[in-house]
Short mmCIF file of C-alpha atoms in Angstrom, two decimals:
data_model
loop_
_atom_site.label_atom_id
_atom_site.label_comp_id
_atom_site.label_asym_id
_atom_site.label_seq_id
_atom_site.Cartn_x
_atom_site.Cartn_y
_atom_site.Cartn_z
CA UNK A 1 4.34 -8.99 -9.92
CA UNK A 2 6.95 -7.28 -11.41
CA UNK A 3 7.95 -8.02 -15.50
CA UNK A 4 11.92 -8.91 -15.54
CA UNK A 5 12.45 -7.45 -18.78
CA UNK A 6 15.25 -4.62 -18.54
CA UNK A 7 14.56 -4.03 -14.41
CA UNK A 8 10.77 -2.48 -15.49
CA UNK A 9 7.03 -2.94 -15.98
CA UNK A 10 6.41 -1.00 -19.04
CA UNK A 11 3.27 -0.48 -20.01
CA UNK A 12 2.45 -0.99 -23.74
CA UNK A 13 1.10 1.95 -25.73
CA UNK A 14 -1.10 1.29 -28.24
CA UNK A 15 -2.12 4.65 -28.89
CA UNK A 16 -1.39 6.93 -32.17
CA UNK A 17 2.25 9.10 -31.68
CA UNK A 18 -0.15 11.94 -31.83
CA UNK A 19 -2.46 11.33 -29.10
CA UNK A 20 -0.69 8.79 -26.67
CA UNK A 21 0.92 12.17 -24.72
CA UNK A 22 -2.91 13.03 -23.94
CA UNK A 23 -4.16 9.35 -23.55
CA UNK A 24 -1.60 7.53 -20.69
CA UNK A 25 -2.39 3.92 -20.20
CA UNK A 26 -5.16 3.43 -17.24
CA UNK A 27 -3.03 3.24 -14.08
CA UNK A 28 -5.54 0.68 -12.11
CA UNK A 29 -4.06 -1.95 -9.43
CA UNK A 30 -0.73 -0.91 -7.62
CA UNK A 31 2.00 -2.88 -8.76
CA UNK A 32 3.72 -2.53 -5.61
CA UNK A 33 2.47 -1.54 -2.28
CA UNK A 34 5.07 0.55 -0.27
CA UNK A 35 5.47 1.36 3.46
CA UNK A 36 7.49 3.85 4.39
CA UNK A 37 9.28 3.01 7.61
CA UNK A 38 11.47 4.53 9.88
CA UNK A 39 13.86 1.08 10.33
CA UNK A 40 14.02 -1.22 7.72
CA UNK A 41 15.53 -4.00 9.23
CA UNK A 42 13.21 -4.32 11.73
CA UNK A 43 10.05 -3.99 9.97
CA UNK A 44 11.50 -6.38 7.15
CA UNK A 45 12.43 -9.29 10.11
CA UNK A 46 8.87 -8.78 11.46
CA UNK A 47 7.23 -8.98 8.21
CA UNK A 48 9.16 -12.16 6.88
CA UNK A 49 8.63 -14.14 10.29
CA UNK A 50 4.90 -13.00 10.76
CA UNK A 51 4.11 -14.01 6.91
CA UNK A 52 6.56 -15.85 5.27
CA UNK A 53 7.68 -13.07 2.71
CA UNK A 54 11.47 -13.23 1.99
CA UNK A 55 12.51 -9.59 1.00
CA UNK A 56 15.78 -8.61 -0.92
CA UNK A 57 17.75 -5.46 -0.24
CA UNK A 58 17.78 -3.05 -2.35
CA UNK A 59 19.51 0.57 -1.64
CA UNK A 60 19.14 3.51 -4.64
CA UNK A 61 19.76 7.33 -4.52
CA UNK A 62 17.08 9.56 -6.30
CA UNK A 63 17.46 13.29 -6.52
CA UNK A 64 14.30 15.00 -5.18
CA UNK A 65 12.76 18.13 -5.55
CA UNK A 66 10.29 18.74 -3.02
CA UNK A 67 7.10 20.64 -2.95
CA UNK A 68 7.79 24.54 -1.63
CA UNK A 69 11.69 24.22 -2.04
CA UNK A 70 14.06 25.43 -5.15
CA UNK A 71 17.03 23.29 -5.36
CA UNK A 72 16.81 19.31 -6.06
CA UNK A 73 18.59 16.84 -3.38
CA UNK A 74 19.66 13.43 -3.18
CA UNK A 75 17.42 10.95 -1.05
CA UNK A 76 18.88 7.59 -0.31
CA UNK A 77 16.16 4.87 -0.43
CA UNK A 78 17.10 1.80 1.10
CA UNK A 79 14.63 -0.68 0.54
CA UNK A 80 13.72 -4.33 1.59
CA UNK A 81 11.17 -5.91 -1.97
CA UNK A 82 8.83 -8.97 -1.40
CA UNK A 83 7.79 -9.86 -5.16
CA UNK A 84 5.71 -13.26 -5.35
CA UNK A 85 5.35 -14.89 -8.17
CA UNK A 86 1.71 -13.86 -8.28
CA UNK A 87 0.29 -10.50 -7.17
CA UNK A 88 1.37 -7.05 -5.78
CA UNK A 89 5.03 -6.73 -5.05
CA UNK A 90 5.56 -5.15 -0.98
CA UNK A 91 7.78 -2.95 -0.49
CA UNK A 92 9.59 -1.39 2.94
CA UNK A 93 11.64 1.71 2.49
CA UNK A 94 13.50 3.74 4.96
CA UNK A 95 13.87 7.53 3.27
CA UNK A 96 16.83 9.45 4.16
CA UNK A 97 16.61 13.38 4.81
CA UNK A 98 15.35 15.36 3.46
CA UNK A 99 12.82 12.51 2.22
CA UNK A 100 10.61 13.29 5.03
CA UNK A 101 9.51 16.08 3.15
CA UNK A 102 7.87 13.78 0.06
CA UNK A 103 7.69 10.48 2.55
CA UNK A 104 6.74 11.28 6.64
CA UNK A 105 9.30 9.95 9.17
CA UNK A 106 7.00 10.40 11.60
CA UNK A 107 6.50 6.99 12.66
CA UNK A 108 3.31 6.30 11.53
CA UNK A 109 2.63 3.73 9.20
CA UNK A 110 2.46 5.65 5.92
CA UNK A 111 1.78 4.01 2.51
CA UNK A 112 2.04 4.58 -1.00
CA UNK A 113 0.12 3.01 -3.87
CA UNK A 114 3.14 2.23 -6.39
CA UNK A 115 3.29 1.97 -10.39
CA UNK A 116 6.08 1.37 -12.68
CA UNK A 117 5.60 3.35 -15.61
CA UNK A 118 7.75 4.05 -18.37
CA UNK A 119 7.53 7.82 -17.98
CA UNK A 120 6.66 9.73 -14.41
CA UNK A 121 5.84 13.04 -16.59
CA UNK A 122 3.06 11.22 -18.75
CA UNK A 123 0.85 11.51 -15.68
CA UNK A 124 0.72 14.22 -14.86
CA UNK A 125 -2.42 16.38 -16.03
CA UNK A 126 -4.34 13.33 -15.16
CA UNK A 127 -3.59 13.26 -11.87
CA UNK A 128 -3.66 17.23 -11.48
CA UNK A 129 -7.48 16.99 -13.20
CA UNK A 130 -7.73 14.20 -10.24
CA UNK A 131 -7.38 16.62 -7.57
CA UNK A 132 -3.90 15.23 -6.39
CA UNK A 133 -0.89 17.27 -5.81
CA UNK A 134 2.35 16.83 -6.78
CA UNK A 135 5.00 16.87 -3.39
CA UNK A 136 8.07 15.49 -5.07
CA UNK A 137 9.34 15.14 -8.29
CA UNK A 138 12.55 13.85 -10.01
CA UNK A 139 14.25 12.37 -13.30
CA UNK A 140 12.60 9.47 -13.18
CA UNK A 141 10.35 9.39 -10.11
CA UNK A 142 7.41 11.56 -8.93
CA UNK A 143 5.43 11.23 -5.37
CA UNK A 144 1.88 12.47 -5.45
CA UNK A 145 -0.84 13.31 -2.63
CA UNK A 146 -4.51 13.47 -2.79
CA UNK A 147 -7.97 12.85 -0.85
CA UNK A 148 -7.67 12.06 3.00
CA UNK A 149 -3.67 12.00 2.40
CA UNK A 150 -3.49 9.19 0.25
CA UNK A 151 0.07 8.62 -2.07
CA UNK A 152 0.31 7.66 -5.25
CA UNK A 153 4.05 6.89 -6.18
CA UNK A 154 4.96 6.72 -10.08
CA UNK A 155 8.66 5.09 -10.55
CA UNK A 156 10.43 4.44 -13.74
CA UNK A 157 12.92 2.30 -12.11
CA UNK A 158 10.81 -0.26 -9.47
CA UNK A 159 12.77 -3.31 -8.76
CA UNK A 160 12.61 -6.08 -11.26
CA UNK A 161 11.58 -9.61 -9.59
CA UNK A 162 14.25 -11.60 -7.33
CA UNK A 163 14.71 -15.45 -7.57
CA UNK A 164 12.10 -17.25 -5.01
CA UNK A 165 13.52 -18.29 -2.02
CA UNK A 166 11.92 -20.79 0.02
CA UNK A 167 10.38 -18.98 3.66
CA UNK A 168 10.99 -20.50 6.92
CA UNK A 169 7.94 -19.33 8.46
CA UNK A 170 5.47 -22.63 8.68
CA UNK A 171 2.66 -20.25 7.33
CA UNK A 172 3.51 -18.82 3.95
CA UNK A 173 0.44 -16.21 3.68
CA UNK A 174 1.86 -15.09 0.03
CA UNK A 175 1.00 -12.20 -1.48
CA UNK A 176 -1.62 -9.63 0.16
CA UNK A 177 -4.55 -9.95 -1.85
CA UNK A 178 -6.19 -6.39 -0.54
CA UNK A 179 -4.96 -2.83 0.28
CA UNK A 180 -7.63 -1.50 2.70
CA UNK A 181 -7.75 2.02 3.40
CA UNK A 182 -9.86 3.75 6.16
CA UNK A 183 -9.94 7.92 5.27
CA UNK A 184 -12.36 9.92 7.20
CA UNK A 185 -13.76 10.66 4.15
CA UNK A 186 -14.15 7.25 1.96
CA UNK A 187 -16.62 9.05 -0.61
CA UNK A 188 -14.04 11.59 -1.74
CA UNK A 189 -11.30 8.91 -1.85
CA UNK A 190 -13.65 6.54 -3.75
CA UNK A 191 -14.11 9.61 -6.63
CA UNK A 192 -10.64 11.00 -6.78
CA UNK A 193 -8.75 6.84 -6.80
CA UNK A 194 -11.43 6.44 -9.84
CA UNK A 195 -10.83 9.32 -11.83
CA UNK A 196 -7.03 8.90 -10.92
CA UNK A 197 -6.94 5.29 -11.74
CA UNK A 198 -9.64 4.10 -13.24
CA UNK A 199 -10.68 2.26 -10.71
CA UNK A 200 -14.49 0.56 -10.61
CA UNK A 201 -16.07 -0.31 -7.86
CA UNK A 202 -18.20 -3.22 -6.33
CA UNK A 203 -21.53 -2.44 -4.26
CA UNK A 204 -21.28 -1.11 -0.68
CA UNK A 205 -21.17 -3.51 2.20
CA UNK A 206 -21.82 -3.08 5.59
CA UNK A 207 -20.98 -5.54 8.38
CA UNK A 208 -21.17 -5.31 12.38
CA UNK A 209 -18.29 -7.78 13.11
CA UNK A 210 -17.77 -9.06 16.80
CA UNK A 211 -14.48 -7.77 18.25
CA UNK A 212 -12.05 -9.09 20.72
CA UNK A 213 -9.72 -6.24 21.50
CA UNK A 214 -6.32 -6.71 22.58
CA UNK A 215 -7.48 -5.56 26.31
CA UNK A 216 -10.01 -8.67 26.55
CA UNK A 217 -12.86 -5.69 25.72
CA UNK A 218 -15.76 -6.91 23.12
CA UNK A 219 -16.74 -4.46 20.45
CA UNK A 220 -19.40 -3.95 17.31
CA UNK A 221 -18.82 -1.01 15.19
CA UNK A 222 -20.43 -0.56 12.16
CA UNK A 223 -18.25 -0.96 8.99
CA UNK A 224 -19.12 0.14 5.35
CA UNK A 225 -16.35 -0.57 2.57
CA UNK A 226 -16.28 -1.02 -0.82
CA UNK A 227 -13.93 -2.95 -2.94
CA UNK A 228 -12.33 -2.74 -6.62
CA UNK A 229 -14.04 -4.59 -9.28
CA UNK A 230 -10.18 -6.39 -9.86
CA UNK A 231 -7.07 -6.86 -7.88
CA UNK A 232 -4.55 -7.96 -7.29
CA UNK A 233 -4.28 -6.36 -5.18
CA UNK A 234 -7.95 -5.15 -4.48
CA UNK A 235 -8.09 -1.76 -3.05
CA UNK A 236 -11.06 -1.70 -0.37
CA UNK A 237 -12.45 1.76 1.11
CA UNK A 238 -13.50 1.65 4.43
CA UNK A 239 -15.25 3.91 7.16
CA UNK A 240 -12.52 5.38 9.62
CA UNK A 241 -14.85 4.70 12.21
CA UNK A 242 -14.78 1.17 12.12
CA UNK A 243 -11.75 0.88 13.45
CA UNK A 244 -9.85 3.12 15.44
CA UNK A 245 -9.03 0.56 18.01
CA UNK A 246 -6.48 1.00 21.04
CA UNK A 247 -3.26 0.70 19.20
CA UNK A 248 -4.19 1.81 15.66
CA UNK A 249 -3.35 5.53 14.01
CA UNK A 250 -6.02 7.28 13.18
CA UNK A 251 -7.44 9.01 10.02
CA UNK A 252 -6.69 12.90 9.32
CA UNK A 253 -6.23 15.59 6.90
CA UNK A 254 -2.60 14.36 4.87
CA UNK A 255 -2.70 10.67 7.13
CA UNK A 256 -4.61 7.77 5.97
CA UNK A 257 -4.45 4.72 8.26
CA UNK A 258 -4.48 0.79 6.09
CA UNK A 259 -3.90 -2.56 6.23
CA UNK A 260 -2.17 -4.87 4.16
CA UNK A 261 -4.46 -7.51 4.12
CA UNK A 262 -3.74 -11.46 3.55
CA UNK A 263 -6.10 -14.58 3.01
CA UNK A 264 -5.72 -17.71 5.05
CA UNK A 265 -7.90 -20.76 5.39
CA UNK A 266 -6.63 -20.59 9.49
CA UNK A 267 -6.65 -17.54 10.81
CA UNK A 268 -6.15 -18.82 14.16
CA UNK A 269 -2.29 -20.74 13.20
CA UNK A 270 -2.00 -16.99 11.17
CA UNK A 271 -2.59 -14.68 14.57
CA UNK A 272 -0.24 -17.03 16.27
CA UNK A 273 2.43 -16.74 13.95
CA UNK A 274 1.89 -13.07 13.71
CA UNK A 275 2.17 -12.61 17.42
CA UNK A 276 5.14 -15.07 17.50
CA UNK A 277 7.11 -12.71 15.43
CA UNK A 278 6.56 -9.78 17.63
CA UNK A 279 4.09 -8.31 15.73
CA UNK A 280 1.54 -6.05 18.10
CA UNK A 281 -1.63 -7.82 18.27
CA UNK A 282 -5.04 -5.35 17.70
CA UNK A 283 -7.94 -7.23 17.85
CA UNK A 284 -9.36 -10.69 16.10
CA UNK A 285 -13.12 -11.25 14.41
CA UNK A 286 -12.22 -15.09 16.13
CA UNK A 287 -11.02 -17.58 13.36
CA UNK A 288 -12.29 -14.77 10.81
CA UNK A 289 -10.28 -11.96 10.72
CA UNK A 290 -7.08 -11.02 12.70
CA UNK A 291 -5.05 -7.63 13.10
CA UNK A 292 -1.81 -6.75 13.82
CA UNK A 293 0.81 -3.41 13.73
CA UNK A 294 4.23 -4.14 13.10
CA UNK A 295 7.58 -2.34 13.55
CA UNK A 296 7.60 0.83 11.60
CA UNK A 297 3.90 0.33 12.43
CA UNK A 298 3.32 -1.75 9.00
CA UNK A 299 0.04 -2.74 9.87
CA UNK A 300 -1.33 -6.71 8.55
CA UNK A 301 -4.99 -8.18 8.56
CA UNK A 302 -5.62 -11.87 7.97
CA UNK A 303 -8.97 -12.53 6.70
CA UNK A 304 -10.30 -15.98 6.36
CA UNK A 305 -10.48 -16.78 2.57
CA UNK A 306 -13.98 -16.71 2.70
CA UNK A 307 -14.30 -13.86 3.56
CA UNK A 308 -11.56 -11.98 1.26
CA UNK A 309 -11.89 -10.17 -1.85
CA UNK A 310 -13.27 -12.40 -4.99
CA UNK A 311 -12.67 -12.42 -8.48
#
């Protein structure tokens, strides 16, 4: 959730003048989760039927300077902002040109881990010592890349909360209590988020789920994931090889496939109401887990909330 105070989260410094330049404040849990996409308006109507978020509009121009060029340009960002009352705000953002070169346009359903912070620059020799690379930088806004193609995105200016509005989907699945991302290399990711966070980590699990794929085909991969010590929203690392289903992106050098992933106590009313809203239906776990890719290929899991992420 975003703080209202003056449009920002700021994080409070407790440090001495002297050292709080070397010492930033912890980054942790994303306070916003953002999907780049290549149509806003249709991944935002998707999105709101399918879970009951109501997003407001937002539009801004940054000036970016992207990795390998000289000269800074504007980007327009036109954005559509869940922010629930409790949890991670979610955010869909159409970039304008040249964006593409900080943000793909390729389609695919590319995410950013995002943090309000009170000053972009403050970050960045952790984040260098991380192993992530800066792609795109500007006054008050800087886009970074690191293991397996994950993004961190560091924003002095995220939206501030909007008045709730009441949904008009029958199933309100709030906030998404999980981030899950599938690299094809989850040990790297797990070291570089927790040297670039801070993140901790829970023990490894390893489940071999029954699948119903969206053919009628039964499947049992093997899947190994493990899961921040905190949320919300928990981040979750998971195999790339547990998924790859017909219908899902898969896992490369600067891509990393995820899932926003939601808790209800029916997945079964949930997968209805996702595929109600047009949403492309993946595969189910039946009445345990759910998965569906929406337009601009924002991808959503429903978990039963048994089976989600704990405090």
């Amino acid at each position: 959730m975003f703080a209202a105070a003056a449009g920002l989260l700021i994080t409070a410094v407790t440090a001495h003048p002297a050292t709080a330049s070397i010492c930033p404040p912890a980054l942790g849990q994303p306070d916003a989760i953002t999907y780049v996409v290549p149509d806003v308006q249709a991944a935002r109507q998707q999105v709101e039927r399918g879970t009951g978020a109501v997003f407001t509009s937002l539009q801004r121009t940054v000036t970016l300077t992207v990795s390998g060029q000289r000269t800074a340009q504007p980007v327009m960002l036109t954005a559509s902002v869940y922010d629930p009352p409790q949890g991670p705000a979610l955010e869909l953002v159409q970039v304008s040109s040249p964006g593409s070169g900080a943000w793909s346009g390729d389609g695919r359903g590319h995410v950013a881990l995002s943090y309000s912070v009170a000053d972009v620059r403050r970050y960045a020799s952790e984040l260098r010592r991380a192993g992530l690379r800066q792609i795109a930088t500007g006054e008050d806004i800087a886009i970074w890349r690191g293991a397996g193609g994950v993004t961190i995105r560091l924003d002095e200016h995220l939206p501030a909360a909007a008045p709730p509005v009441t949904s008009a989907a029958p199933i309100n699945l709030g906030a998404p209590v999980s981030i899950a991302l599938y690299p094809c290399d989850p040990a790297a990711l797990t070291a570089q988020l927790t040297r670039a966070l801070s993140l901790s980590w829970r023990s490894t699990d390893t489940y071999q789920l029954p699948w119903t794929l969206a053919d009628g085909s039964a499947v049992s991969p093997s899947s190994t994931s493990t899961t921040s010590q905190t949320g919300l929203p928990y981040v979750t690392v998971a195999n790339a090889s547990s998924h790859g289903f017909p219908g899902e992106d898969i896992c490369g050098i600067d891509y990393l496939p995820s899932y926003l992933v939601y808790a209800a106590s029916d997945v079964t009313a949930a997968n209805a109401q996702l595929a109600g809203a047009g949403l492309q239906f993946i595969g189910t776990v039946p009445a345990l887990i759910t998965l569906h890719i929406g337009a601009g290929r924002v991808p959503i899991q429903v978990v039963h909330t048994s089976f989600a992420p704990q405090s």
